[in-house]
Short mmCIF file of C-alpha atoms in Angstrom, two decimals:
data_model
loop_
_atom_site.label_atom_id
_atom_site.label_comp_id
_atom_site.label_asym_id
_atom_site.label_seq_id
_atom_site.Cartn_x
_atom_site.Cartn_y
_atom_site.Cartn_z
CA UNK S 7 6.08 -10.24 -10.88
CA UNK S 8 9.79 -11.13 -10.65
CA UNK S 9 10.60 -12.40 -7.23
CA UNK S 10 13.77 -12.77 -5.71
CA UNK S 11 14.90 -16.25 -4.11
CA UNK S 12 13.46 -16.53 -0.30
CA UNK S 13 15.54 -15.02 1.78
CA UNK S 14 16.53 -16.39 5.36
CA UNK S 15 14.69 -14.95 8.13
CA UNK S 16 16.03 -11.55 9.36
CA UNK S 17 17.23 -13.03 12.83
CA UNK S 18 18.98 -15.88 11.25
CA UNK S 19 21.20 -13.30 8.77
CA UNK S 20 24.74 -13.65 8.91
CA UNK S 21 26.42 -11.23 11.13
CA UNK S 22 26.63 -7.75 9.70
CA UNK S 23 29.90 -5.82 9.28
CA UNK S 24 29.31 -3.99 11.83
CA UNK S 25 26.38 -1.44 12.49
CA UNK S 26 28.37 1.33 10.36
CA UNK S 27 27.47 -0.48 7.25
CA UNK S 28 23.78 -0.45 7.88
CA UNK S 29 22.31 2.22 6.14
CA UNK S 30 18.62 3.78 6.80
CA UNK S 31 16.58 3.98 3.71
CA UNK S 32 14.13 6.70 3.48
CA UNK S 33 10.64 6.34 1.91
CA UNK S 34 7.64 8.47 0.62
CA UNK S 35 4.31 8.48 1.83
CA UNK S 36 1.85 5.69 0.77
CA UNK S 37 -0.26 6.17 -2.17
CA UNK S 38 -3.01 4.01 -3.03
CA UNK S 39 -2.51 2.11 -6.37
CA UNK S 40 -5.15 2.82 -8.86
CA UNK S 41 -5.09 -0.40 -11.02
CA UNK S 42 -3.77 1.12 -13.98
CA UNK S 43 -0.53 -1.26 -13.64
CA UNK S 44 -1.05 -5.07 -13.18
CA UNK S 45 0.37 -6.98 -10.48
CA UNK S 46 2.93 -8.50 -12.93
CA UNK S 47 4.32 -4.99 -13.96
CA UNK S 48 5.03 -4.13 -10.44
CA UNK S 49 8.58 -4.09 -9.05
CA UNK S 50 9.27 -5.53 -5.55
CA UNK S 51 9.42 -2.74 -2.77
CA UNK S 52 13.15 -3.73 -2.34
CA UNK S 53 13.93 -2.46 -6.07
CA UNK S 54 11.70 0.52 -5.29
CA UNK S 55 13.37 1.42 -2.05
CA UNK S 56 17.03 1.46 -2.97
CA UNK S 57 19.14 4.59 -3.22
CA UNK S 58 18.73 6.15 -6.46
CA UNK S 59 18.29 9.54 -7.79
CA UNK S 60 14.50 9.03 -7.80
CA UNK S 61 14.70 7.89 -4.00
CA UNK S 62 16.65 11.23 -3.50
CA UNK S 63 13.84 13.03 -5.29
CA UNK S 64 11.25 11.19 -3.56
CA UNK S 65 12.75 12.39 -0.08
CA UNK S 66 12.64 15.87 -1.30
CA UNK S 67 9.31 15.79 -2.28
CA UNK S 68 8.43 14.32 1.43
CA UNK S 69 10.34 17.10 2.94
CA UNK S 70 8.65 19.59 0.93
CA UNK S 71 5.05 18.16 1.19
CA UNK S 72 3.48 20.62 3.43
CA UNK S 73 4.26 23.30 1.24
CA UNK S 74 3.39 21.24 -2.02
CA UNK S 75 0.08 20.31 -0.15
CA UNK S 76 -0.77 24.11 0.65
CA UNK S 77 -0.10 25.21 -2.91
CA UNK S 78 -2.19 22.33 -4.59
CA UNK S 79 -5.30 23.45 -2.30
CA UNK S 80 -4.72 27.02 -2.88
CA UNK S 81 -4.99 25.93 -6.79
CA UNK S 82 -7.97 23.82 -5.80
CA UNK S 83 -6.17 20.66 -7.49
CA UNK S 84 -6.48 18.74 -4.25
CA UNK S 85 -8.60 18.53 -1.25
CA UNK S 86 -7.14 17.00 2.25
CA UNK S 87 -9.46 14.96 4.56
CA UNK S 88 -8.92 13.99 8.10
CA UNK S 89 -9.63 10.41 8.35
CA UNK S 90 -11.38 9.05 11.52
CA UNK S 91 -8.71 6.36 12.45
CA UNK S 92 -8.06 7.85 15.83
CA UNK S 93 -4.54 8.93 14.53
CA UNK S 94 -3.21 11.91 12.60
CA UNK S 95 -4.17 10.57 9.35
CA UNK S 96 -5.42 12.23 6.40
CA UNK S 97 -6.34 11.83 3.00
CA UNK S 98 -5.68 13.62 -0.35
CA UNK S 99 -7.99 13.58 -3.09
CA UNK S 100 -8.33 15.42 -6.64
CA UNK S 101 -11.04 18.13 -6.26
CA UNK S 102 -12.38 16.76 -9.57
CA UNK S 103 -12.67 13.25 -8.57
CA UNK S 104 -14.49 14.46 -5.24
CA UNK S 105 -16.93 16.58 -7.29
CA UNK S 106 -17.84 13.51 -9.39
CA UNK S 107 -18.60 11.77 -6.05
CA UNK S 108 -21.02 14.58 -5.05
CA UNK S 109 -22.29 14.38 -8.49
CA UNK S 110 -23.04 10.68 -8.41
CA UNK S 111 -24.64 10.93 -4.91
CA UNK S 112 -27.26 13.54 -6.39
CA UNK S 113 -27.87 11.32 -9.36
CA UNK S 114 -28.49 8.38 -6.85
CA UNK S 115 -30.92 10.55 -5.04
CA UNK S 116 -32.98 11.89 -8.02
CA UNK S 117 -33.56 8.49 -9.02
CA UNK S 118 -35.19 7.99 -5.31
CA UNK S 119 -37.04 11.34 -6.03
CA UNK S 120 -35.10 13.20 -2.93
CA UNK S 121 -36.05 16.40 -2.15
CA UNK S 122 -34.01 19.21 -0.93
CA UNK S 123 -31.27 18.24 -3.70
CA UNK S 124 -30.31 21.98 -4.31
CA UNK S 125 -27.98 21.78 -1.35
CA UNK S 126 -25.61 19.94 -3.31
CA UNK S 127 -25.50 22.74 -5.82
CA UNK S 128 -24.71 25.25 -3.06
CA UNK S 129 -22.18 23.03 -1.13
CA UNK S 130 -20.19 22.72 -4.53
CA UNK S 131 -20.34 26.13 -5.35
CA UNK S 132 -20.05 28.15 -2.38
CA UNK S 133 -18.63 25.86 0.23
CA UNK S 134 -16.06 23.50 -1.30
CA UNK S 135 -14.80 26.47 -3.68
CA UNK S 136 -13.99 29.06 -0.79
CA UNK S 137 -13.66 26.66 2.17
CA UNK S 138 -10.22 24.79 1.65
CA UNK S 139 -9.71 23.45 5.11
CA UNK S 140 -10.47 20.10 6.28
CA UNK S 141 -13.01 21.67 8.83
CA UNK S 142 -15.89 24.09 9.04
CA UNK S 143 -17.91 25.52 11.73
CA UNK S 144 -21.50 25.52 11.86
CA UNK S 145 -22.03 29.06 11.61
CA UNK S 146 -19.66 29.46 8.67
CA UNK S 147 -21.28 26.56 6.91
CA UNK S 148 -24.69 28.09 7.08
CA UNK S 149 -23.41 31.38 6.08
CA UNK S 150 -21.85 29.99 2.88
CA UNK S 151 -24.66 27.49 2.01
CA UNK S 152 -26.99 30.59 2.25
CA UNK S 153 -25.27 32.51 -0.46
CA UNK S 154 -27.02 29.75 -2.70
CA UNK S 155 -30.68 30.16 -0.95
CA UNK S 156 -32.67 29.50 2.22
CA UNK S 157 -30.84 26.87 4.40
CA UNK S 158 -32.67 24.52 6.53
CA UNK S 159 -31.54 22.14 9.38
CA UNK S 160 -32.78 19.21 6.95
CA UNK S 161 -30.20 20.38 4.40
CA UNK S 162 -27.38 20.04 6.64
CA UNK S 163 -28.65 16.42 7.62
CA UNK S 164 -28.87 15.69 4.19
CA UNK S 165 -24.79 16.66 3.63
CA UNK S 166 -24.09 14.58 6.65
CA UNK S 167 -26.51 11.51 5.62
CA UNK S 168 -24.59 11.75 2.27
CA UNK S 169 -21.30 11.14 3.91
CA UNK S 170 -19.80 14.53 2.88
CA UNK S 171 -19.96 16.04 6.31
CA UNK S 172 -19.28 14.48 10.10
CA UNK S 173 -19.67 15.98 13.19
CA UNK S 174 -16.57 16.39 15.29
CA UNK S 175 -16.98 14.46 18.57
CA UNK S 176 -14.88 17.19 20.35
CA UNK S 177 -16.94 20.08 19.61
CA UNK S 178 -20.53 19.53 18.06
CA UNK S 179 -20.65 22.74 16.30
CA UNK S 180 -17.70 21.79 13.88
CA UNK S 181 -17.98 19.57 11.26
CA UNK S 182 -15.09 17.62 9.21
CA UNK S 183 -15.31 17.69 5.27
CA UNK S 184 -15.55 13.83 4.39
CA UNK S 185 -15.47 11.41 1.84
CA UNK S 186 -18.48 9.07 1.03
CA UNK S 187 -17.99 5.42 1.57
CA UNK S 188 -14.53 5.71 2.92
CA UNK S 189 -15.47 3.58 6.17
CA UNK S 190 -14.20 0.42 4.36
CA UNK S 191 -10.77 2.05 3.09
CA UNK S 192 -10.02 3.26 6.74
CA UNK S 193 -11.17 0.21 8.65
CA UNK S 194 -8.64 -1.85 5.96
CA UNK S 195 -6.34 0.68 6.87
CA UNK S 196 -6.37 0.07 10.46
CA UNK S 197 -6.50 -3.77 10.24
CA UNK S 198 -3.81 -4.01 7.89
CA UNK S 199 -1.29 -1.75 9.65
CA UNK S 200 -2.23 -3.81 13.15
CA UNK S 201 -1.81 -7.16 11.28
CA UNK S 202 1.61 -6.28 9.66
CA UNK S 203 3.05 -4.71 12.97
CA UNK S 204 1.63 -8.00 15.05
CA UNK S 205 3.43 -10.33 12.44
CA UNK S 206 7.03 -8.25 12.88
CA UNK S 207 6.55 -8.01 16.78
CA UNK S 208 6.42 -11.51 16.86
CA UNK S 209 9.72 -12.01 15.15
CA UNK S 210 12.79 -12.35 17.69
CA UNK S 211 14.31 -8.96 16.57
CA UNK S 212 11.25 -7.33 15.46
CA UNK S 213 12.61 -7.23 12.06
CA UNK S 214 11.84 -9.17 8.87
CA UNK S 215 13.32 -8.79 5.32
CA UNK S 216 11.56 -6.62 3.06
CA UNK S 217 11.29 -9.57 0.23
CA UNK S 218 9.89 -11.97 2.59
CA UNK S 219 7.22 -9.35 4.12
CA UNK S 220 5.96 -8.57 0.79
CA UNK S 221 4.97 -11.83 0.04
CA UNK S 222 2.48 -11.93 2.85
CA UNK S 223 -1.07 -12.04 2.19
CA UNK S 224 -3.30 -10.00 5.03
CA UNK S 225 -6.39 -11.87 6.12
CA UNK S 226 -7.99 -8.71 7.53
CA UNK S 227 -7.40 -5.87 4.98
CA UNK S 228 -8.55 -5.91 1.26
CA UNK S 229 -5.53 -3.40 0.39
CA UNK S 230 -2.37 -4.61 -1.10
CA UNK S 231 0.28 -5.62 1.63
CA UNK S 232 2.87 -3.29 -0.42
CA UNK S 233 0.43 -0.20 0.17
CA UNK S 234 0.76 -0.99 3.89
CA UNK S 235 4.31 -1.47 4.14
CA UNK S 236 4.65 2.21 2.44
CA UNK S 237 2.31 3.29 5.08
CA UNK S 238 3.96 2.13 7.81
CA UNK S 239 7.18 2.98 6.92
CA UNK S 240 6.06 6.59 5.76
CA UNK S 241 4.09 7.34 8.98
CA UNK S 242 7.18 6.15 11.04
CA UNK S 243 5.72 2.72 12.32
CA UNK S 244 8.48 0.98 10.76
CA UNK S 245 12.03 1.97 9.37
CA UNK S 246 14.07 0.17 6.70
CA UNK S 247 17.72 -0.66 6.89
CA UNK S 248 19.93 -1.77 4.20
CA UNK S 249 22.23 -4.77 5.11
CA UNK S 250 24.55 -7.02 2.81
CA UNK S 251 22.11 -9.69 2.73
CA UNK S 252 18.86 -7.41 1.72
CA UNK S 253 16.56 -4.89 2.80
CA UNK S 254 15.17 -5.04 6.44
CA UNK S 255 11.90 -3.67 7.69
CA UNK S 256 12.05 -3.18 11.47
CA UNK S 257 10.05 -1.87 14.35
CA UNK S 258 12.09 1.57 15.83
CA UNK S 259 12.99 1.26 19.45
CA UNK S 260 10.65 3.52 21.90
#
């Protein structure tokens, strides 16, 4: 990957030509890299976060995201899941990918001679197909599953153990739809957030050049540092400021 020469620390940069020359840069929400592009083919984030027609388009998409999200959900292209991070975090996954995960779960259980596997067919055909929200009540869940056959408590337990449902702590009669085996992902998300924020907070002005931050190697997260930078900017934990010396990421003042 092409790298720029190391920049001086953000706190040691030349005095800017007045705050009016500083320009805040918008950023789209974080997107997980799928491995289709190698690291050597990826541009530095500073190149991606400069003003351009693409940047303007991304801002428009971000502003319209709630409407786009609702449209794609209605068309059953994606599903939205609430993440158990303690914050207002959600994951968006293509419905086809999610259904494939359900099928893989069934295949593993078939190999173990697990019983009551018909519940997964009912779950896909009657629950996921009609319930588009991130949560569902116990009565509604039973009612929809009953369209497939005689539902037992053991069926619900099987869905929970498979990682497809989790009970809400504040209301045990409500369930979140869940993504199987996502625990490692959101754990890495939280640890990466904390590690980067802690690093920037230790700087004198609580800011760093983006090019410098991008080169850091995280100790506690398996996710790429660029993913976490986008996540923190998109969630408002960081803001970007364009200066004559380069793009700076900064922790917003309270």
